CSV table of C-alpha atoms in Angstrom, one decimal:
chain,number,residue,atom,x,y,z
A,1,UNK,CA,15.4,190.3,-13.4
A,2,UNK,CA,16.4,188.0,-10.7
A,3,UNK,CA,17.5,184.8,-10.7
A,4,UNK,CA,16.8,182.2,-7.6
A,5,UNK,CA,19.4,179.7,-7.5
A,6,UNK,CA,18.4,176.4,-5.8
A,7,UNK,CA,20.4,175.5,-1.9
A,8,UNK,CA,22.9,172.9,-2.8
A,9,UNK,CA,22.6,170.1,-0.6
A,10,UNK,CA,25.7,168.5,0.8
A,11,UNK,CA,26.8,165.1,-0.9
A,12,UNK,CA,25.7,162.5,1.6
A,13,UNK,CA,27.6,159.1,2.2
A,14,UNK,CA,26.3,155.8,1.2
A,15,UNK,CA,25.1,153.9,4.3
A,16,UNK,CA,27.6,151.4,6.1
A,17,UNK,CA,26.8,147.9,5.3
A,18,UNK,CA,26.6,145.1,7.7
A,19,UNK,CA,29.6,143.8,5.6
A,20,UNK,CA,31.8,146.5,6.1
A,21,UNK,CA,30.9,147.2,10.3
A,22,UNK,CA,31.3,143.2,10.4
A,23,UNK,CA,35.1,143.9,8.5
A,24,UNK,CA,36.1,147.1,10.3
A,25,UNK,CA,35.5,145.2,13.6
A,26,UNK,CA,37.5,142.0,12.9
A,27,UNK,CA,40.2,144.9,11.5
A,28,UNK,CA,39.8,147.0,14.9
A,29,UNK,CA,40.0,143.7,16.9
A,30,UNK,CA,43.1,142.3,15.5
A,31,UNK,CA,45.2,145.7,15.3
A,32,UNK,CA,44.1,145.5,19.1
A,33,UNK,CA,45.1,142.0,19.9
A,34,UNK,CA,48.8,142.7,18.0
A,35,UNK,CA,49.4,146.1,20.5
A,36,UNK,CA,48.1,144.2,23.5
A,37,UNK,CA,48.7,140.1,23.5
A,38,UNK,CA,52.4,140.3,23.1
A,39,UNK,CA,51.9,136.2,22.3
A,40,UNK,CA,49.9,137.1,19.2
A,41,UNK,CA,52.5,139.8,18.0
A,42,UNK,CA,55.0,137.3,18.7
A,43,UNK,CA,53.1,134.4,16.9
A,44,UNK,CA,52.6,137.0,13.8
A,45,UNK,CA,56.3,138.4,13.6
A,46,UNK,CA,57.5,133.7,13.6
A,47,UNK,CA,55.5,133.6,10.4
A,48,UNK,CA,56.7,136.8,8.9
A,49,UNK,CA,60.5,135.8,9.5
A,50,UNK,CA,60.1,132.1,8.4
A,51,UNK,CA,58.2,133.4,5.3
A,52,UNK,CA,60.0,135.7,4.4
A,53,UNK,CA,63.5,133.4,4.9
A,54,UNK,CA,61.8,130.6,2.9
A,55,UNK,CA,61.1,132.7,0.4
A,56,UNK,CA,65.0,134.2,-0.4
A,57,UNK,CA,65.9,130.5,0.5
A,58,UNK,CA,63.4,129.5,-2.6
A,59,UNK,CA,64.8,132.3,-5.2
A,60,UNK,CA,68.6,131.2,-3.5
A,61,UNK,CA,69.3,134.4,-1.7
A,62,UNK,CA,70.6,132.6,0.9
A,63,UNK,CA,73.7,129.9,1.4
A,64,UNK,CA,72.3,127.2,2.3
A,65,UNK,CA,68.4,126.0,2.1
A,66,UNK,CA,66.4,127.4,4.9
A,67,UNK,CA,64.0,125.0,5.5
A,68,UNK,CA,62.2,122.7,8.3
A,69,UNK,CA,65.3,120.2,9.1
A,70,UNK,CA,67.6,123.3,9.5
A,71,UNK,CA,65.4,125.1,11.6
A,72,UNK,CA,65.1,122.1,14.1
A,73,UNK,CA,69.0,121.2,14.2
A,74,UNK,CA,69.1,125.5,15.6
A,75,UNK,CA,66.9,124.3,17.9
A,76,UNK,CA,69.9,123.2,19.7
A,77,UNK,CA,71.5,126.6,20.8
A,78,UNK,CA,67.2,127.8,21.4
A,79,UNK,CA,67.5,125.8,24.5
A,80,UNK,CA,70.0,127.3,27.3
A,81,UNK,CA,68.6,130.9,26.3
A,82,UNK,CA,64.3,129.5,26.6
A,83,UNK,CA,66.1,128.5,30.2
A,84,UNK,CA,67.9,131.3,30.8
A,85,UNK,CA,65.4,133.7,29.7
A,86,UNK,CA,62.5,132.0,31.9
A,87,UNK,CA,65.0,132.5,34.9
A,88,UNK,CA,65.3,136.4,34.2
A,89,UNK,CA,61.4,135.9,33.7
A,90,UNK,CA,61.1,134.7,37.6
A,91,UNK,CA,63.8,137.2,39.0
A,92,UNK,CA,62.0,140.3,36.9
A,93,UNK,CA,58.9,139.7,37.7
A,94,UNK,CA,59.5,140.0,42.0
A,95,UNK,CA,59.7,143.8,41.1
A,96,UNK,CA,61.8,146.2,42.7
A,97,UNK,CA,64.4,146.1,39.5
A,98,UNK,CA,64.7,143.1,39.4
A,99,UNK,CA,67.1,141.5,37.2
A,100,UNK,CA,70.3,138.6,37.5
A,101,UNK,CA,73.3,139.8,35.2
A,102,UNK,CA,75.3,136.9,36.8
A,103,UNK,CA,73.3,134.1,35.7
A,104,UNK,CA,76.3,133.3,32.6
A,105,UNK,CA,78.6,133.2,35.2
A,106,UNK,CA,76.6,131.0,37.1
A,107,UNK,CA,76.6,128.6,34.4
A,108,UNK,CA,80.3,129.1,34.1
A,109,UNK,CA,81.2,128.1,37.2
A,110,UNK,CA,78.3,125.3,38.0
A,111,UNK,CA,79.7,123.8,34.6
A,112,UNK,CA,82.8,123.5,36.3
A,113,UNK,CA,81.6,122.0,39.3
A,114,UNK,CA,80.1,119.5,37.5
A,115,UNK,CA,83.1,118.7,35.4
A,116,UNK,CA,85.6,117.8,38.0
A,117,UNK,CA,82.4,115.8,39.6
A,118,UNK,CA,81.9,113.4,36.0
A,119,UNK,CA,84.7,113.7,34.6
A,120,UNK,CA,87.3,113.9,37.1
A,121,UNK,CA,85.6,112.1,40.6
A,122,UNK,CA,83.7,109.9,38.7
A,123,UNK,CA,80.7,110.7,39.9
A,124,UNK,CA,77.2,109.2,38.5
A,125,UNK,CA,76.1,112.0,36.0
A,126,UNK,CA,72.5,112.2,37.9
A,127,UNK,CA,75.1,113.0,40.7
A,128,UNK,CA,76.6,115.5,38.8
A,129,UNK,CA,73.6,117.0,37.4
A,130,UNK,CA,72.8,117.0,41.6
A,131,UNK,CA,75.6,118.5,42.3
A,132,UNK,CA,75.7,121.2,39.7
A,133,UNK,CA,71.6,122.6,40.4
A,134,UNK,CA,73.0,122.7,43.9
A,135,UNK,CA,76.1,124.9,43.2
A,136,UNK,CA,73.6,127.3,41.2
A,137,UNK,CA,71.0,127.5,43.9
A,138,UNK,CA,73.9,128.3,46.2
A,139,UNK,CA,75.1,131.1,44.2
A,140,UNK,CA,71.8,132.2,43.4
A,141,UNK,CA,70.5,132.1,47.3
A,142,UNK,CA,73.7,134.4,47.2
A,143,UNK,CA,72.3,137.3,45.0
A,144,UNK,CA,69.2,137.0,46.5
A,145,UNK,CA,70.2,137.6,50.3
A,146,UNK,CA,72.0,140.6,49.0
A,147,UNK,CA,68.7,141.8,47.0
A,148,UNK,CA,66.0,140.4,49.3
A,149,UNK,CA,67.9,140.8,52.5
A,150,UNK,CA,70.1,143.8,52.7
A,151,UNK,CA,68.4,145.7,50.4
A,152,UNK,CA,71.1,145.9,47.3
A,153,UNK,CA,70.3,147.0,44.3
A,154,UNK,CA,69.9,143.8,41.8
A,155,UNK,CA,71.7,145.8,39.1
A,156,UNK,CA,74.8,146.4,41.7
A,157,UNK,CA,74.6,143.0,43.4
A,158,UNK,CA,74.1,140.5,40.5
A,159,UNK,CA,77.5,142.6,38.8
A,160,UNK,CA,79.3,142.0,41.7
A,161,UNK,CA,78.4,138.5,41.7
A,162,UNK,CA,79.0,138.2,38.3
A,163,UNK,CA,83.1,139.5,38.5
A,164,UNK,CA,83.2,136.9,41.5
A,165,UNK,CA,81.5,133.9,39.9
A,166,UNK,CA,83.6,134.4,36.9
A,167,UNK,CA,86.8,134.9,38.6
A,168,UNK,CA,86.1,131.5,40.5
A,169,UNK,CA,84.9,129.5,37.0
A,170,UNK,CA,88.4,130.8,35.7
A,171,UNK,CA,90.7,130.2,38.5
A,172,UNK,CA,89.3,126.6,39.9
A,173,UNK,CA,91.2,124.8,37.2
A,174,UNK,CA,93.9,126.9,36.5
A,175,UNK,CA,92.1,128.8,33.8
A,176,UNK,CA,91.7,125.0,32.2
A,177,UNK,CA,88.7,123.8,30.4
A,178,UNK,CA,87.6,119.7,31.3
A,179,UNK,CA,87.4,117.1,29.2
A,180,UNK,CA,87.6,113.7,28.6
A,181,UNK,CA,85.6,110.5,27.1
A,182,UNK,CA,83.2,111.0,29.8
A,183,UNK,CA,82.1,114.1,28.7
A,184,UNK,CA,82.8,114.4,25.5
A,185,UNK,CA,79.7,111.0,25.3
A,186,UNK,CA,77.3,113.4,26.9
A,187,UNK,CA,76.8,114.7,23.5
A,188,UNK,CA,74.7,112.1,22.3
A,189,UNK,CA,71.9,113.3,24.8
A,190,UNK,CA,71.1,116.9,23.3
A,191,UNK,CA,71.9,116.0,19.8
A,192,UNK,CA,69.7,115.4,16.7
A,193,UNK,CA,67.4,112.7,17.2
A,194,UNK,CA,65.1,110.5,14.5
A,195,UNK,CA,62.4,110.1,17.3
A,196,UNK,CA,60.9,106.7,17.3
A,197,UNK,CA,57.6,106.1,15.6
A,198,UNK,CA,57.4,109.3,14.3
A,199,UNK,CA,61.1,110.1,13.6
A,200,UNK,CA,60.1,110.0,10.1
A,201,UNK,CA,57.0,112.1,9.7
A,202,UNK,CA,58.7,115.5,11.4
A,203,UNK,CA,62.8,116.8,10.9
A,204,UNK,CA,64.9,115.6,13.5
A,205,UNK,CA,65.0,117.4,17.4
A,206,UNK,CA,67.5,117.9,19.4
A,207,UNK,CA,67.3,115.4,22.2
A,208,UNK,CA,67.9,118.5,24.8
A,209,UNK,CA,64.5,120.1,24.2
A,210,UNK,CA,62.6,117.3,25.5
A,211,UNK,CA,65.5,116.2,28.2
A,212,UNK,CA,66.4,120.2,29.4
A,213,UNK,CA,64.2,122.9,28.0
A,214,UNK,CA,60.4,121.0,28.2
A,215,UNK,CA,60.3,119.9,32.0
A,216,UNK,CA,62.3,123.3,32.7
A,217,UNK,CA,59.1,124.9,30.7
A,218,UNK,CA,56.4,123.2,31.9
A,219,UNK,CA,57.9,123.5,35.7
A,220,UNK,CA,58.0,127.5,35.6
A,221,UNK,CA,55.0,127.1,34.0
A,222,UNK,CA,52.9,125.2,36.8
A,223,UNK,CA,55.1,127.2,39.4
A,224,UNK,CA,53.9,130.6,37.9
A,225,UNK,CA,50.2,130.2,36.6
A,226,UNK,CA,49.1,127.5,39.2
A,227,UNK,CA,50.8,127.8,42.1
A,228,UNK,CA,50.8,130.2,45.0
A,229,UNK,CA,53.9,130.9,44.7
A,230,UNK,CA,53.7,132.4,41.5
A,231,UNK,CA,50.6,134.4,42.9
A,232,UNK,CA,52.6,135.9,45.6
A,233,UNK,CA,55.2,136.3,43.2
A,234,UNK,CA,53.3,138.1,40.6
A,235,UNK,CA,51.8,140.8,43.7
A,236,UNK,CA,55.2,141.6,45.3
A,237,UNK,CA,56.7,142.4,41.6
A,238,UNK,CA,52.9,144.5,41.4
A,239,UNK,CA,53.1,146.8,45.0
A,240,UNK,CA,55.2,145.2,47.3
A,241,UNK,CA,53.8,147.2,49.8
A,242,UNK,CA,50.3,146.2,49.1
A,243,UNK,CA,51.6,142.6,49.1
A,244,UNK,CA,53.1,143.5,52.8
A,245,UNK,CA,50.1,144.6,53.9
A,246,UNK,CA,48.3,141.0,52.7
A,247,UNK,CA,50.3,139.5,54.7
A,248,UNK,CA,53.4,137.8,52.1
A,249,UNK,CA,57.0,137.2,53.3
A,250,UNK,CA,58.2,139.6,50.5
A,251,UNK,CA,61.9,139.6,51.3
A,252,UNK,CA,61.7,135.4,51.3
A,253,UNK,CA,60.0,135.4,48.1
A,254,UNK,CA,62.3,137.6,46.7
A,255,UNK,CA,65.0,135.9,47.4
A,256,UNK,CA,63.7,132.1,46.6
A,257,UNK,CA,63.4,133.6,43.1
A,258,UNK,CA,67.0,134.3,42.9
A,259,UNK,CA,67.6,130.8,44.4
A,260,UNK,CA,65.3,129.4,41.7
A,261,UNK,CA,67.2,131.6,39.1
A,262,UNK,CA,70.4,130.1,40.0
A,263,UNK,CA,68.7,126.5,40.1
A,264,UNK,CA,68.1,127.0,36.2
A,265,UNK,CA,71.2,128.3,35.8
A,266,UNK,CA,72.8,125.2,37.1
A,267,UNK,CA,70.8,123.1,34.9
A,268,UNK,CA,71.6,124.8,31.8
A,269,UNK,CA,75.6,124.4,32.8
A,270,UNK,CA,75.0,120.9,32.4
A,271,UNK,CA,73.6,120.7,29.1
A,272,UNK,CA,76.0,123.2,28.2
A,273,UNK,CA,79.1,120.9,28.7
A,274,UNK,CA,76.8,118.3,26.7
A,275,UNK,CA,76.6,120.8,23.9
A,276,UNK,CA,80.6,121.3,24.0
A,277,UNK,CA,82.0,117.9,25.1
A,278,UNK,CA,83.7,120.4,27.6
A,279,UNK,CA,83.1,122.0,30.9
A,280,UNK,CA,84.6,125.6,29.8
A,281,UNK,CA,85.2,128.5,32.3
A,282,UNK,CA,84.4,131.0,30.0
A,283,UNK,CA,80.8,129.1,29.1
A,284,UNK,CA,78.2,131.9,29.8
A,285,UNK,CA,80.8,134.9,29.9
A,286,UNK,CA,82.6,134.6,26.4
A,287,UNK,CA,81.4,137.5,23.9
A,288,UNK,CA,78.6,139.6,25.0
A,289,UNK,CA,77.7,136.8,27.8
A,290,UNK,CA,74.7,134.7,28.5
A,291,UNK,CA,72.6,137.4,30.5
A,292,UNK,CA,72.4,139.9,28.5
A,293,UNK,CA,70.2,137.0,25.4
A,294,UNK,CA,68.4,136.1,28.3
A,295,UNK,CA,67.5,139.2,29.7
A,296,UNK,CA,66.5,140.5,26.1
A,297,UNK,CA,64.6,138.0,25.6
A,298,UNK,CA,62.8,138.1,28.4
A,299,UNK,CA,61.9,141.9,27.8
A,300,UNK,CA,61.1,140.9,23.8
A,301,UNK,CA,58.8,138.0,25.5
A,302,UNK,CA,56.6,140.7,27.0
A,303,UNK,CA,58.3,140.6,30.6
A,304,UNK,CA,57.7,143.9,32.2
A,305,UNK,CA,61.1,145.2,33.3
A,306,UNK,CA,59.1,147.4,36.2
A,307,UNK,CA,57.8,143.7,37.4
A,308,UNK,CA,54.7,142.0,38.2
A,309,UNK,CA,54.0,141.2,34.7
A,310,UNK,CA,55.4,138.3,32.2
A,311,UNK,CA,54.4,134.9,30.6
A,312,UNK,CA,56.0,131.7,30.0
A,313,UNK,CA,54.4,131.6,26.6
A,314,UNK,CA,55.9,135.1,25.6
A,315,UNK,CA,59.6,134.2,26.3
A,316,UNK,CA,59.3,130.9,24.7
A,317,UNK,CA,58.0,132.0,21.7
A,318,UNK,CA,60.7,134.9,21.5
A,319,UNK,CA,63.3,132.7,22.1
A,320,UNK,CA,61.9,130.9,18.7
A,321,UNK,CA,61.9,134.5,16.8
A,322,UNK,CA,65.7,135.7,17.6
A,323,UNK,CA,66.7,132.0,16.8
A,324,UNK,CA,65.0,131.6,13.6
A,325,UNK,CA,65.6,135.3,12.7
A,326,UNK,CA,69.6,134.7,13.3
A,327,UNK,CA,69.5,131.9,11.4
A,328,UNK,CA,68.3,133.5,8.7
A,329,UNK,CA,70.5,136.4,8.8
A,330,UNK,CA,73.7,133.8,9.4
A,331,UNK,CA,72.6,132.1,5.9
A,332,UNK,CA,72.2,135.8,4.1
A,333,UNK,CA,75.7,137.0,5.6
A,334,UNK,CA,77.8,134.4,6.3
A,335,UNK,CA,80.9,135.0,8.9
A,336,UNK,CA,81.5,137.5,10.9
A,337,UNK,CA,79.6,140.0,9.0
A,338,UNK,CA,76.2,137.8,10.0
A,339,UNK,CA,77.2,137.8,13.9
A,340,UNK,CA,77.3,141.4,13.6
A,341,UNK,CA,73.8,142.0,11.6
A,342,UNK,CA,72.3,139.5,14.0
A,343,UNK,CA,73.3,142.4,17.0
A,344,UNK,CA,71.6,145.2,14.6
A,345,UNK,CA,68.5,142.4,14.3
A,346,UNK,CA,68.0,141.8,18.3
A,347,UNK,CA,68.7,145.8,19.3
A,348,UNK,CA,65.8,146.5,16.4
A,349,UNK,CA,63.5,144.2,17.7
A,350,UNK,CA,63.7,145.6,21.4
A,351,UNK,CA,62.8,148.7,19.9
A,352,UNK,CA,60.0,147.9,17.8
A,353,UNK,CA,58.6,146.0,21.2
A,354,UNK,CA,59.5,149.2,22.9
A,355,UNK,CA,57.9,151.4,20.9
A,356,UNK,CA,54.6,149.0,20.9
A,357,UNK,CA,54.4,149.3,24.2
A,358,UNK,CA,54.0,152.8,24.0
A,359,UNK,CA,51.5,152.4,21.1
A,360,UNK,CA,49.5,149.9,23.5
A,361,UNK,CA,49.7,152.1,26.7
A,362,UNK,CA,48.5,155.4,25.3
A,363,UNK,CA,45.6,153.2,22.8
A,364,UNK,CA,44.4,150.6,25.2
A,365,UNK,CA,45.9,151.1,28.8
A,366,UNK,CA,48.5,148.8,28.6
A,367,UNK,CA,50.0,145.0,27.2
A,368,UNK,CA,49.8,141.9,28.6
């Protein structure tokens, strides 16, 4: 006798509700705008690091309270390297390599300048200030007629520069720094300020980020995304030869980036002897050097290091992150051993953006 058994039919899956298509999607969307809006990565990984650092400030991991008021007063060291960093933005994105590892000495040696002009000469400090922008512009016209003009490499010519530039900042005063009551008032215009009227609603700012960083900002800003410079800009740093062919002076844009560079540079000297009470030689050299901050930031900001691609939004708000982040590592490892862990911190985070770029090229075609 033979038994029939019946087919088995395979298990089939409960239908998709408009619930869970509606959730997937928002999941899809924003795993999408993390790999490719490097602003909304960047905007996600400021509230991860302030959470997390107000939260081992709250069960007193840390030495001293990480809060609000302490964040602001760091605001005061953010500013030279959102400059610095938006002037690496303007030389990487002309393409071709693009990239100014002399900008710290830059600041060295305009710093300089404009201590023997206040200090020293007596000169008007909007004289000064003058007189400083111009010595950066001059050295950065410099780097750019060797880049733009004869065709150096940036990486050769800006290390050239920089070994120059230094030797100049150190030698010009007899390896002296400047000082005096001038500058040591200058102080009072980048420090903590109780802002009127609403001094007491929000922790004090440093006077320098509405004095220095904001107009710098909101000028690269204007110059970039609505002006046609910044369009010509943007398509030399794209094909260079395409942009030939359309008719743009790509050697003379080129180089006014440089100049431009330089112009920040300058700037950023100035505020720098604020910060110190001193015009210093060794300003934007000592340690591992202004560029190199700027330049990683820049990169970490969503700058594309091939050119043609960057935004002023991206480098300001990774500016915030690696001075946020090291001020949280400072408070957890106090000393030395803190500078060090801050290194570890920046090299990881250039890798983590590296490797989502990666993740965002092969996924979606690319990150903007």
């Amino acid at each position: 006798m033979t038994t029939t058994e019946s087919p088995t039919t395979p298990p089939t899956k409960p239908p998709v509700t408009r619930a869970e298509q509606r959730s997937a999607s928002i999941g899809s969307g924003l795993l999408r705008a993390v790999l490719t809006q490097r602003v909304v990565l960047l905007v996600v990984l400021l509230v991860a690091v302030i959470g997390v650092n107000m939260l081992l400030s709250a069960n007193g991991y840390l030495t001293a309270d990480y809060d609000f008021d302490y964040m602001a007063s760091a605001l005061i060291d953010a500013v030279p390297l959102v400059m610095l960093a938006l002037a690496e933005l303007i030389v990487i994105i002309s393409g071709r390599g693009g990239i100014d590892l002399s900008i710290g000495a830059i600041v060295s040696l305009s710093g300089m300048v404009f201590g023997f002009a206040y200090q020293q000469w007596g000169w008007p400090f909007w004289a000064g200030l003058l007189l400083s922008a111009v010595t950066g512009t001059v050295l950065g016209l410099i780097n750019g007629f060797l880049v733009a003009k004869l065709g150096f490499p940036a990486l050769i010519a800006t290390l050239a520069t920089w070994y120059a530039y230094k030797s100049l900042a150190v030698v010009i005063n007899d390896q002296k720094p400047i000082s005096g009551k001038a500058i040591q008032g200058l102080f009072s215009s980048v420090d903590n300020k109780n802002l009127w009227l609403i001094g007491d609603w929000i922790p004090n700012i440093p006077l320098g980020v509405f004095t220095y960083m904001l107009p710098v900002v909101v000028g690269v800003w204007i110059l970039l995304a609505r002006g046609t410079y910044g369009r010509r800009l943007y398509g030399i740093g794209t094909n260079d030869t395409a942009a030939t062919f359309a008719g743009i002076d790509v050697a003379g844009t080129r180089l006014r980036a440089y100049a431009l560079s330089g112009l920040i540079a300058g700037v950023v000297a100035v505020y720098m002897v604020a910060e110190f009470s001193s015009a210093r030689p060794d300003t934007g050299t000592s340690g591992s050097g202004l560029a190199l901050p700027a330049i990683t930031i820049a990169v970490l900001g969503g700058v594309a290091i091939s050119g043609g691609i960057g935004r002023v939004a991206g480098v300001v708000l990774a500016a915030l992150l690696v001075t946020w982040l090291n001020l949280g590592i400072q408070l957890s490892f106090p000393g030395n051993e803190g500078i060090q862990y801050q290194l570890l911190a920046l090299g990881v985070l250039l890798v983590f953006a590296a490797l989502l770029n990666g993740v965002a090229t092969r996924r979606y075609g690319g990150s903007t």
